[in-house]
């Protein structure tokens, strides 16, 4: 491998190659709780598409596998290098190339942090509506490769819906530039889809044309307390049908999650003076604050009158809005202290969710009497996050087996938004049939015949 590393150094210069003590911890672990067994022989950091193409061409010739790395905020272990892999980091390919206000597009390099993109859109009086708790550390390339979901999927769709064009480098170094800016383009296969949600197994994403939206000038946020999951779903439907298309977030927290973050994260405070079984953080975004606030107030009052919701706190300032969101995003703060844990990102048809969760809790509590479970999710899109910990690493696999099998039985998906990576690879068959998996293999073999891009991930 050292010959190859020397060749890459000669082609790209010293800045592009980190070895030994130059390799920081951030290249060894993502947020899944898994860590590389050892440091890779090198972290390769190309500065642009051409350099990345050179690297992959050399790796392809040498049959050298690489682990593609964005911001390392992933939760499926996909970016963690195995002992025989080089790490291929996009961290030097960061920046915004263009904002086209007329076309409402932004062209970015794939190593750009999501938050930088959100802020640039806002500064241009536009809106890039992808948002998730890891916004400061995840990169847009990682978002594309995992087809990230996040907090506004019910209104704007997943990352896939926000991409108009992209550029990727194939395993043999071929650059496929498909930087389309138009919403309509049916000229042949939509090749960008090969690289969205395929977790770096079919190509390395280098540049992306993002779809922007008009900036929303009004925001109404409330934290509501409810008694049952059936009420949570009824309230979602009511909100959707009476909010004139302005509902942008509907995040649900079960008491097991809500009480735990309030207790553990010192700067968080509940606006309620008693505990409830369910909490909904909802947000409406529109263009007329006065009108939207009045509609919001009416909606909440009628839900309170009919006892569909038991209590509600409306955010009165940006500070209060942020404080409500910190409760939902508090998972990032408690996760390290909750490890070792089995962290699920599943989706289950909303009509089966209650049956699924009741059964899941029951089976786990029977088998592991000391288990702690945290449940929360985006719900409006059938996505529930379920985190279970016995405090023992050796129980994780048994918990995975139980919950993924149950997910399959309830026609759910073993990955709603975080991707399969390495961790969920053994469970893919619970959500995909043999013909689907065979076709995925055919695609992988034809685009990456030597299996050098993120091998042993996904399939
Ligand atoms: C606190 C917290 C909250 C989160 N909330 C959400 C959420 O609400 N919704 C959600 O979907 N996810 C969420 N995540 C998961 C994570 O942030 C996303 O999966 C994110 O999209 C990963 O981006 P990244 O740049 O960190 O990718 P990485 O972790 O570096 O990589 C993830 C995968 O993408 C591949 N990859 C990365 N960059 C590229 C590239 N340029 N080309 C090809 N492949 C690439 C990697 O090989 C790996 O397989 C959360 C994570 C945390 C820690």
Short mmCIF file of C-alpha atoms and ligand atoms in Angstrom, two decimals:
data_model
loop_
_atom_site.label_atom_id
_atom_site.label_comp_id
_atom_site.label_asym_id
_atom_site.label_seq_id
_atom_site.Cartn_x
_atom_site.Cartn_y
_atom_site.Cartn_z
CA UNK A 1 0.00 0.00 0.00
CA UNK A 2 2.91 2.37 0.66
CA UNK A 3 3.76 2.50 -3.09
CA UNK A 4 0.24 3.66 -3.81
CA UNK A 5 0.31 6.24 -1.01
CA UNK A 6 3.62 7.60 -2.35
CA UNK A 7 2.16 7.84 -5.87
CA UNK A 8 -0.85 9.76 -4.53
CA UNK A 9 1.49 12.07 -2.60
CA UNK A 10 3.52 12.72 -5.74
CA UNK A 11 0.40 13.53 -7.77
CA UNK A 12 -1.49 15.59 -5.16
CA UNK A 13 1.16 16.96 -2.80
CA UNK A 14 1.75 16.53 0.94
CA UNK A 15 -1.37 18.39 2.02
CA UNK A 16 -3.54 15.70 0.48
CA UNK A 17 -2.10 12.79 2.46
CA UNK A 18 -2.25 12.31 6.23
CA UNK A 19 -0.41 9.43 7.89
CA UNK A 20 0.37 8.17 11.42
CA UNK A 21 -0.03 10.87 14.09
CA UNK A 22 -1.42 13.32 11.51
CA UNK A 23 -4.57 11.19 11.43
CA UNK A 24 -7.00 12.61 13.97
CA UNK A 25 -9.67 10.67 15.89
CA UNK A 26 -12.39 12.22 13.72
CA UNK A 27 -11.38 9.93 10.83
CA UNK A 28 -11.86 6.79 12.94
CA UNK A 29 -15.45 6.98 14.16
CA UNK A 30 -18.87 8.28 13.23
CA UNK A 31 -21.77 8.77 15.66
CA UNK A 32 -22.90 5.14 15.57
CA UNK A 33 -20.77 4.24 18.57
CA UNK A 34 -18.52 2.03 16.42
CA UNK A 35 -14.83 2.85 15.92
CA UNK A 36 -12.16 1.67 13.50
CA UNK A 37 -10.02 -1.18 14.87
CA UNK A 38 -6.89 0.73 13.88
CA UNK A 39 -5.82 3.88 12.07
CA UNK A 40 -5.90 3.55 8.28
CA UNK A 41 -2.50 3.70 6.53
CA UNK A 42 -3.50 7.11 5.18
CA UNK A 43 -6.30 9.62 4.93
CA UNK A 44 -6.44 10.98 1.39
CA UNK A 45 -7.84 14.52 1.06
CA UNK A 46 -8.20 15.66 -2.56
CA UNK A 47 -8.83 19.37 -3.11
CA UNK A 48 -11.01 19.10 -6.22
CA UNK A 49 -12.77 16.71 -8.60
CA UNK A 50 -9.71 16.22 -10.80
CA UNK A 51 -7.57 15.22 -7.83
CA UNK A 52 -10.28 12.86 -6.61
CA UNK A 53 -10.43 11.31 -10.06
CA UNK A 54 -6.64 10.76 -10.03
CA UNK A 55 -6.87 9.12 -6.58
CA UNK A 56 -9.64 6.74 -7.59
CA UNK A 57 -7.90 5.85 -10.86
CA UNK A 58 -4.77 4.89 -8.91
CA UNK A 59 -6.78 2.99 -6.28
CA UNK A 60 -8.72 1.20 -9.01
CA UNK A 61 -5.52 0.11 -10.76
CA UNK A 62 -4.13 -1.14 -7.45
CA UNK A 63 -7.42 -2.74 -6.33
CA UNK A 64 -7.25 -0.60 -3.20
CA UNK A 65 -10.47 -0.15 -1.21
CA UNK A 66 -11.44 3.24 0.22
CA UNK A 67 -13.88 4.39 2.92
CA UNK A 68 -15.50 7.64 1.80
CA UNK A 69 -15.78 10.26 4.56
CA UNK A 70 -17.91 13.40 4.84
CA UNK A 71 -18.60 15.01 8.21
CA UNK A 72 -18.58 11.65 10.09
CA UNK A 73 -21.96 12.32 11.68
CA UNK A 74 -23.46 9.18 10.14
CA UNK A 75 -25.15 6.61 12.37
CA UNK A 76 -24.60 3.44 10.33
CA UNK A 77 -20.82 2.98 10.41
CA UNK A 78 -20.48 3.44 6.63
CA UNK A 79 -17.63 5.96 6.74
CA UNK A 80 -15.49 4.10 9.31
CA UNK A 81 -12.43 2.64 7.59
CA UNK A 82 -11.78 -1.10 7.85
CA UNK A 83 -8.21 -2.26 8.51
CA UNK A 84 -7.34 -2.71 4.81
CA UNK A 85 -8.97 0.51 3.56
CA UNK A 86 -7.69 4.02 2.96
CA UNK A 87 -9.90 6.83 4.23
CA UNK A 88 -10.98 9.20 1.45
CA UNK A 89 -12.07 12.48 3.05
CA UNK A 90 -13.97 15.26 1.26
CA UNK A 91 -13.02 17.83 3.92
CA UNK A 92 -10.94 19.99 1.54
CA UNK A 93 -13.68 20.09 -1.08
CA UNK A 94 -15.83 22.61 0.71
CA UNK A 95 -17.48 25.79 -0.53
CA UNK A 96 -20.33 27.36 -2.43
CA UNK A 97 -19.66 27.81 -6.13
CA UNK A 98 -22.77 29.69 -7.19
CA UNK A 99 -26.16 30.91 -6.06
CA UNK A 100 -28.50 31.44 -9.01
CA UNK A 101 -31.32 33.49 -7.51
CA UNK A 102 -33.40 33.40 -10.70
CA UNK A 103 -33.21 29.66 -11.15
CA UNK A 104 -33.38 29.29 -7.35
CA UNK A 105 -30.41 26.91 -7.28
CA UNK A 106 -27.16 26.69 -5.37
CA UNK A 107 -24.13 24.77 -6.66
CA UNK A 108 -21.90 23.46 -3.88
CA UNK A 109 -18.90 21.25 -3.28
CA UNK A 110 -19.79 18.04 -1.49
CA UNK A 111 -17.67 18.63 1.62
CA UNK A 112 -19.61 21.80 2.51
CA UNK A 113 -21.29 21.65 5.94
CA UNK A 114 -25.10 21.72 5.77
CA UNK A 115 -25.28 24.73 8.08
CA UNK A 116 -23.05 26.78 5.76
CA UNK A 117 -25.51 26.08 2.94
CA UNK A 118 -28.54 26.99 5.06
CA UNK A 119 -26.89 30.28 6.07
CA UNK A 120 -25.86 31.13 2.50
CA UNK A 121 -29.41 30.51 1.26
CA UNK A 122 -30.80 32.70 4.03
CA UNK A 123 -28.34 35.49 3.21
CA UNK A 124 -29.59 35.38 -0.40
CA UNK A 125 -33.17 35.71 0.87
CA UNK A 126 -33.87 32.10 -0.05
CA UNK A 127 -34.42 28.88 1.85
CA UNK A 128 -32.68 25.51 1.71
CA UNK A 129 -35.12 23.39 3.72
CA UNK A 130 -33.01 20.38 4.65
CA UNK A 131 -32.45 20.48 8.40
CA UNK A 132 -31.21 18.00 10.97
CA UNK A 133 -29.57 18.02 14.39
CA UNK A 134 -26.09 17.36 12.97
CA UNK A 135 -26.34 20.45 10.69
CA UNK A 136 -23.05 21.93 11.98
CA UNK A 137 -20.98 18.81 11.32
CA UNK A 138 -22.62 16.85 8.51
CA UNK A 139 -21.71 17.66 4.90
CA UNK A 140 -24.03 17.97 1.94
CA UNK A 141 -22.19 15.07 0.26
CA UNK A 142 -23.05 12.89 3.27
CA UNK A 143 -26.65 14.14 3.18
CA UNK A 144 -26.90 13.22 -0.51
CA UNK A 145 -25.24 9.85 -0.07
CA UNK A 146 -27.53 8.88 2.80
CA UNK A 147 -30.58 10.66 1.30
CA UNK A 148 -30.96 12.34 4.69
CA UNK A 149 -34.42 13.15 5.99
CA UNK A 150 -34.62 15.44 8.96
CA UNK A 151 -37.17 17.81 10.39
CA UNK A 152 -39.04 19.15 7.35
CA UNK A 153 -39.63 16.04 5.26
CA UNK A 154 -43.41 16.25 5.54
CA UNK A 155 -43.30 19.50 3.59
CA UNK A 156 -40.19 19.46 1.39
CA UNK A 157 -39.35 15.77 1.04
CA UNK A 158 -36.03 14.04 1.70
CA UNK A 159 -32.68 15.20 0.32
CA UNK A 160 -33.47 13.47 -2.99
CA UNK A 161 -36.30 15.96 -3.58
CA UNK A 162 -33.89 18.88 -3.14
CA UNK A 163 -31.31 17.86 -5.73
CA UNK A 164 -31.46 18.95 -9.35
CA UNK A 165 -28.07 17.84 -10.54
CA UNK A 166 -24.82 16.39 -9.33
CA UNK A 167 -21.31 15.38 -10.25
CA UNK A 168 -19.74 12.13 -9.10
CA UNK A 169 -16.54 10.23 -9.66
CA UNK A 170 -16.86 6.52 -10.40
CA UNK A 171 -14.63 3.83 -8.92
CA UNK A 172 -12.28 3.88 -11.94
CA UNK A 173 -11.86 7.68 -11.80
CA UNK A 174 -14.42 8.55 -14.51
CA UNK A 175 -16.05 11.90 -13.78
CA UNK A 176 -19.82 11.94 -14.46
CA UNK A 177 -20.93 15.53 -14.48
CA UNK A 178 -24.69 15.93 -14.47
CA UNK A 179 -25.01 19.45 -13.09
CA UNK A 180 -28.58 19.98 -14.28
CA UNK A 181 -30.33 23.12 -13.00
CA UNK A 182 -33.81 22.50 -14.33
CA UNK A 183 -36.77 21.01 -12.51
CA UNK A 184 -37.86 19.25 -15.68
CA UNK A 185 -35.36 17.13 -17.54
CA UNK A 186 -36.44 13.77 -18.89
CA UNK A 187 -33.62 13.40 -21.40
CA UNK A 188 -32.70 9.80 -20.76
CA UNK A 189 -31.92 8.13 -17.43
CA UNK A 190 -31.86 10.36 -14.37
CA UNK A 191 -28.29 9.39 -13.49
CA UNK A 192 -28.06 11.46 -10.31
CA UNK A 193 -30.35 8.91 -8.63
CA UNK A 194 -27.49 6.38 -8.80
CA UNK A 195 -25.60 8.41 -6.23
CA UNK A 196 -28.41 9.58 -3.95
CA UNK A 197 -28.94 7.30 -0.97
CA UNK A 198 -26.42 4.74 -2.21
CA UNK A 199 -24.00 5.59 0.61
CA UNK A 200 -20.85 6.01 -1.47
CA UNK A 201 -21.01 2.47 -2.87
CA UNK A 202 -21.54 3.50 -6.53
CA UNK A 203 -19.54 6.73 -6.78
CA UNK A 204 -18.12 9.64 -4.80
CA UNK A 205 -20.29 12.76 -4.96
CA UNK A 206 -18.23 15.88 -5.65
CA UNK A 207 -20.58 18.72 -6.64
CA UNK A 208 -24.31 19.22 -6.25
CA UNK A 209 -26.94 21.58 -7.67
CA UNK A 210 -29.47 22.16 -4.90
CA UNK A 211 -33.04 23.33 -5.25
CA UNK A 212 -33.85 26.43 -3.20
CA UNK A 213 -37.23 27.73 -2.06
CA UNK A 214 -38.50 31.22 -1.30
CA UNK A 215 -37.56 32.33 2.18
CA UNK A 216 -40.41 31.89 4.62
CA UNK A 217 -41.02 35.00 6.67
CA UNK A 218 -43.38 33.74 9.34
CA UNK A 219 -42.90 30.99 11.85
CA UNK A 220 -45.21 29.62 14.53
CA UNK A 221 -43.84 27.00 16.91
CA UNK A 222 -45.55 25.15 19.74
CA UNK A 223 -44.87 22.30 22.07
CA UNK A 224 -48.03 20.32 22.76
CA UNK A 225 -48.81 17.58 25.29
CA UNK A 226 -51.02 14.63 24.41
CA UNK A 227 -52.31 11.44 25.98
CA UNK A 228 -52.15 8.77 23.28
CA UNK A 229 -50.42 7.96 20.01
CA UNK A 230 -53.86 7.81 18.35
CA UNK A 231 -54.35 11.47 19.41
CA UNK A 232 -50.90 12.36 18.07
CA UNK A 233 -51.88 11.00 14.66
CA UNK A 234 -55.35 12.61 14.76
CA UNK A 235 -53.76 15.95 15.64
CA UNK A 236 -51.28 15.58 12.76
CA UNK A 237 -54.12 15.04 10.30
CA UNK A 238 -56.08 17.98 11.75
CA UNK A 239 -53.06 20.27 11.57
CA UNK A 240 -52.28 19.18 8.01
CA UNK A 241 -55.78 19.89 6.79
CA UNK A 242 -56.27 23.25 8.56
CA UNK A 243 -52.88 24.91 8.18
CA UNK A 244 -53.10 25.80 4.49
CA UNK A 245 -50.00 23.82 3.53
CA UNK A 246 -47.77 25.65 6.04
CA UNK A 247 -47.04 22.69 8.34
CA UNK A 248 -43.28 22.15 8.07
CA UNK A 249 -42.38 20.07 11.15
CA UNK A 250 -44.20 17.63 13.37
CA UNK A 251 -41.79 15.97 15.76
CA UNK A 252 -43.06 13.54 18.37
CA UNK A 253 -41.37 12.68 21.64
CA UNK A 254 -42.56 9.89 23.91
CA UNK A 255 -42.30 10.59 27.66
CA UNK A 256 -39.43 8.08 27.94
CA UNK A 257 -37.33 10.37 25.70
CA UNK A 258 -38.68 13.76 26.80
CA UNK A 259 -38.33 13.15 30.55
CA UNK A 260 -34.85 11.69 30.06
CA UNK A 261 -33.42 14.69 28.12
CA UNK A 262 -35.05 17.22 30.45
CA UNK A 263 -33.51 15.42 33.42
CA UNK A 264 -30.06 14.84 31.88
CA UNK A 265 -29.34 18.00 29.88
CA UNK A 266 -28.96 20.78 32.43
CA UNK A 267 -29.85 23.72 30.16
CA UNK A 268 -33.17 22.19 29.05
CA UNK A 269 -36.45 23.02 30.74
CA UNK A 270 -39.97 21.76 30.12
CA UNK A 271 -42.61 24.49 29.71
CA UNK A 272 -45.16 22.18 31.41
CA UNK A 273 -45.52 21.66 35.13
CA UNK A 274 -46.51 18.03 34.84
CA UNK A 275 -45.50 15.03 32.76
CA UNK A 276 -47.55 13.68 29.81
CA UNK A 277 -47.26 10.49 27.74
CA UNK A 278 -46.56 12.33 24.44
CA UNK A 279 -45.17 15.66 23.25
CA UNK A 280 -45.40 17.16 19.79
CA UNK A 281 -43.09 19.90 18.59
CA UNK A 282 -44.88 21.46 15.63
CA UNK A 283 -43.95 24.30 13.36
CA UNK A 284 -45.89 26.19 10.71
CA UNK A 285 -43.96 28.38 8.30
CA UNK A 286 -45.60 30.83 5.94
CA UNK A 287 -45.44 34.35 4.63
CA UNK A 288 -47.79 36.42 6.83
CA UNK A 289 -46.94 36.35 10.52
CA UNK A 290 -50.15 38.00 11.71
CA UNK A 291 -52.47 35.79 9.70
CA UNK A 292 -50.45 32.62 10.36
CA UNK A 293 -50.29 33.30 14.12
CA UNK A 294 -54.05 33.82 14.28
CA UNK A 295 -54.67 30.55 12.40
CA UNK A 296 -52.15 28.76 14.66
CA UNK A 297 -53.81 30.11 17.80
CA UNK A 298 -57.25 29.00 16.57
CA UNK A 299 -56.00 25.55 15.71
CA UNK A 300 -54.46 25.05 19.15
CA UNK A 301 -57.49 26.47 20.96
CA UNK A 302 -59.92 24.19 19.18
CA UNK A 303 -57.63 21.16 19.81
CA UNK A 304 -57.48 22.11 23.50
CA UNK A 305 -61.26 22.63 23.67
CA UNK A 306 -61.92 19.23 22.18
CA UNK A 307 -59.27 17.77 24.58
CA UNK A 308 -57.37 16.32 21.61
CA UNK A 309 -54.32 18.00 23.12
CA UNK A 310 -53.93 18.38 26.87
CA UNK A 311 -51.68 21.42 27.02
CA UNK A 312 -49.73 23.67 24.66
CA UNK A 313 -46.92 26.18 24.93
CA UNK A 314 -46.51 28.61 22.04
CA UNK A 315 -43.00 29.99 21.50
CA UNK A 316 -43.12 33.76 22.00
CA UNK A 317 -39.64 34.55 20.74
CA UNK A 318 -36.76 33.17 18.65
CA UNK A 319 -35.15 32.22 21.95
CA UNK A 320 -38.14 30.12 23.01
CA UNK A 321 -38.34 28.52 19.57
CA UNK A 322 -34.69 27.54 19.87
CA UNK A 323 -35.28 26.24 23.40
CA UNK A 324 -38.11 23.94 22.18
CA UNK A 325 -35.94 22.63 19.35
CA UNK A 326 -33.09 22.00 21.79
CA UNK A 327 -35.33 19.49 23.58
CA UNK A 328 -35.83 17.59 20.31
CA UNK A 329 -32.18 17.91 19.29
CA UNK A 330 -31.06 16.98 22.84
CA UNK A 331 -30.56 13.44 21.56
CA UNK A 332 -27.14 14.53 20.28
CA UNK A 333 -26.17 15.46 23.83
CA UNK A 334 -27.44 12.34 25.58
CA UNK A 335 -26.32 9.77 23.02
CA UNK A 336 -22.69 9.47 24.20
CA UNK A 337 -23.85 8.89 27.81
CA UNK A 338 -26.46 6.36 26.68
CA UNK A 339 -23.91 4.13 24.91
CA UNK A 340 -23.54 1.26 24.40
CA UNK A 341 -26.95 1.26 22.81
CA UNK A 342 -28.86 -0.13 19.86
CA UNK A 343 -29.94 2.89 17.86
CA UNK A 344 -32.82 2.33 15.45
CA UNK A 345 -33.99 4.58 12.65
CA UNK A 346 -36.95 2.64 11.37
CA UNK A 347 -40.15 3.42 9.59
CA UNK A 348 -43.38 1.56 10.04
CA UNK A 349 -46.70 2.34 8.32
CA UNK A 350 -48.36 4.84 10.63
CA UNK A 351 -51.43 2.60 11.06
CA UNK A 352 -49.22 -0.17 12.47
CA UNK A 353 -46.95 2.01 14.59
CA UNK A 354 -48.77 1.61 17.89
CA UNK A 355 -48.96 -2.19 17.57
CA UNK A 356 -45.31 -2.31 16.55
CA UNK A 357 -44.03 -0.18 19.43
CA UNK A 358 -46.16 -1.90 22.07
CA UNK A 359 -44.83 -5.27 20.96
CA UNK A 360 -41.23 -4.03 20.69
CA UNK A 361 -41.25 -2.58 24.23
CA UNK A 362 -42.87 -5.71 25.63
CA UNK A 363 -40.45 -8.20 24.05
CA UNK A 364 -37.38 -6.17 25.02
CA UNK A 365 -38.57 -5.58 28.59
CA UNK A 366 -39.29 -9.29 29.00
CA UNK A 367 -35.86 -10.29 27.76
CA UNK A 368 -33.88 -7.46 29.36
CA UNK A 369 -35.63 -6.28 32.55
CA UNK A 370 -33.15 -3.40 33.05
CA UNK A 371 -33.42 -2.04 29.51
CA UNK A 372 -33.89 1.72 28.92
CA UNK A 373 -35.76 2.78 25.83
CA UNK A 374 -35.99 6.23 24.25
CA UNK A 375 -38.60 6.83 21.54
CA UNK A 376 -39.04 9.88 19.34
CA UNK A 377 -39.44 10.57 15.68
CA UNK A 378 -40.58 12.56 12.72
CA UNK A 379 -43.83 10.51 12.65
CA UNK A 380 -45.50 12.51 9.87
CA UNK A 381 -43.31 10.50 7.50
CA UNK A 382 -43.72 7.19 9.45
CA UNK A 383 -40.21 7.50 10.89
CA UNK A 384 -39.54 6.59 14.48
CA UNK A 385 -36.20 6.64 16.28
CA UNK A 386 -35.93 3.96 18.92
CA UNK A 387 -32.87 3.72 21.13
CA UNK A 388 -32.44 0.82 23.55
CA UNK A 389 -29.67 0.25 26.06
CA UNK A 390 -28.96 -2.38 28.68
CA UNK A 391 -25.57 -0.81 29.33
CA UNK A 392 -23.92 -3.96 27.91
CA UNK A 393 -22.33 -3.99 24.47
CA UNK A 394 -22.92 -7.74 24.07
CA UNK A 395 -26.73 -7.25 24.17
CA UNK A 396 -26.76 -4.92 21.16
CA UNK A 397 -26.84 -7.63 18.53
CA UNK A 398 -29.70 -9.51 20.22
CA UNK A 399 -31.68 -6.27 20.40
CA UNK A 400 -30.99 -5.57 16.70
CA UNK A 401 -32.18 -9.09 15.78
CA UNK A 402 -35.46 -8.70 17.68
CA UNK A 403 -36.36 -5.21 16.49
CA UNK A 404 -35.37 -5.62 12.84
CA UNK A 405 -37.32 -8.87 12.55
CA UNK A 406 -40.35 -7.16 14.09
CA UNK A 407 -39.91 -4.23 11.69
CA UNK A 408 -40.04 -6.63 8.72
CA UNK A 409 -43.14 -8.30 10.14
CA UNK A 410 -44.83 -4.89 10.29
CA UNK A 411 -43.94 -4.04 6.65
CA UNK A 412 -41.48 -1.42 7.86
CA UNK A 413 -38.04 -0.28 6.77
CA UNK A 414 -34.87 -1.10 8.75
CA UNK A 415 -33.56 2.31 7.71
CA UNK A 416 -35.89 5.27 7.34
CA UNK A 417 -33.17 7.86 6.83
CA UNK A 418 -29.71 7.02 8.25
CA UNK A 419 -28.83 4.38 5.67
CA UNK A 420 -27.67 0.78 5.95
CA UNK A 421 -23.90 1.24 6.19
CA UNK A 422 -22.12 -1.66 7.86
CA UNK A 423 -24.32 -2.00 10.92
CA UNK A 424 -27.63 -2.74 9.21
CA UNK A 425 -26.24 -4.75 6.31
CA UNK A 426 -27.18 -8.13 7.87
CA UNK A 427 -30.78 -6.92 8.23
CA UNK A 428 -31.44 -5.53 4.74
CA UNK A 429 -33.45 -8.63 3.81
CA UNK A 430 -36.12 -7.71 6.35
CA UNK A 431 -37.07 -4.75 4.13
CA UNK A 432 -35.92 -5.77 0.63
CA UNK A 433 -36.75 -8.92 -1.33
CA UNK A 434 -34.30 -11.20 -3.16
CA UNK A 435 -34.93 -9.66 -6.58
CA UNK A 436 -34.30 -6.15 -5.23
CA UNK A 437 -31.06 -7.19 -3.53
CA UNK A 438 -29.92 -9.03 -6.69
CA UNK A 439 -30.48 -5.88 -8.77
CA UNK A 440 -28.55 -3.80 -6.23
CA UNK A 441 -25.64 -6.28 -6.56
CA UNK A 442 -25.78 -6.03 -10.37
CA UNK A 443 -25.59 -2.25 -10.19
CA UNK A 444 -22.67 -2.40 -7.75
CA UNK A 445 -20.79 -4.92 -9.90
CA UNK A 446 -21.23 -2.94 -13.08
CA UNK A 447 -20.21 0.44 -11.61
CA UNK A 448 -17.52 -0.83 -9.24
CA UNK A 449 -16.39 -4.24 -10.54
CA UNK A 450 -13.36 -4.39 -8.24
CA UNK A 451 -15.44 -3.46 -5.18
CA UNK A 452 -13.17 -0.62 -4.02
CA UNK A 453 -15.82 1.95 -3.01
CA UNK A 454 -17.11 1.45 0.53
CA UNK A 455 -16.98 -2.35 0.24
CA UNK A 456 -19.10 -4.47 2.60
CA UNK A 457 -21.54 -1.64 3.14
CA UNK A 458 -25.25 -1.72 2.25
CA UNK A 459 -25.22 -5.04 0.30
C1 LIG B 1 -27.28 14.58 16.37
C2 LIG B 1 -27.56 13.92 15.04
C3 LIG B 1 -28.80 14.10 14.44
C4 LIG B 1 -29.09 13.51 13.20
N1 LIG B 1 -30.31 13.70 12.66
C5 LIG B 1 -30.59 13.14 11.47
C6 LIG B 1 -31.87 13.32 10.86
O1 LIG B 1 -32.77 13.95 11.41
N2 LIG B 1 -32.08 12.77 9.64
C7 LIG B 1 -31.11 12.04 9.00
O2 LIG B 1 -31.35 11.56 7.89
N3 LIG B 1 -29.90 11.83 9.56
C8 LIG B 1 -29.61 12.35 10.76
N4 LIG B 1 -28.39 12.12 11.34
C9 LIG B 1 -27.39 11.26 10.67
C10 LIG B 1 -26.34 12.03 9.84
O3 LIG B 1 -26.19 13.35 10.25
C11 LIG B 1 -26.71 12.00 8.37
O4 LIG B 1 -26.67 10.66 7.94
C12 LIG B 1 -25.80 12.84 7.46
O5 LIG B 1 -26.43 12.89 6.21
C13 LIG B 1 -24.40 12.27 7.31
O6 LIG B 1 -23.57 13.26 6.70
P1 LIG B 1 -21.98 13.23 6.92
O7 LIG B 1 -21.37 14.25 6.03
O8 LIG B 1 -21.66 13.33 8.36
O9 LIG B 1 -21.64 11.78 6.36
P2 LIG B 1 -20.63 10.69 6.90
O10 LIG B 1 -21.04 10.25 8.27
O11 LIG B 1 -19.24 11.11 6.75
O12 LIG B 1 -20.94 9.50 5.86
C14 LIG B 1 -22.19 8.89 5.80
C15 LIG B 1 -22.21 7.95 4.59
O13 LIG B 1 -22.14 8.70 3.38
C16 LIG B 1 -20.95 8.37 2.65
N5 LIG B 1 -20.45 9.62 2.08
C17 LIG B 1 -20.15 10.78 2.75
N6 LIG B 1 -19.79 11.75 1.87
C18 LIG B 1 -19.86 11.18 0.64
C19 LIG B 1 -19.62 11.67 -0.67
N7 LIG B 1 -19.25 12.92 -0.91
N8 LIG B 1 -19.78 10.82 -1.71
C20 LIG B 1 -20.17 9.54 -1.51
N9 LIG B 1 -20.41 9.03 -0.28
C21 LIG B 1 -20.27 9.83 0.77
C22 LIG B 1 -20.03 7.71 3.65
O14 LIG B 1 -19.15 6.81 3.02
C23 LIG B 1 -21.02 7.01 4.56
O15 LIG B 1 -21.42 5.79 3.98
C24 LIG B 1 -28.10 12.70 12.58
C25 LIG B 1 -26.85 12.52 13.19
C26 LIG B 1 -26.59 13.10 14.40
C27 LIG B 1 -25.24 12.88 15.02
#
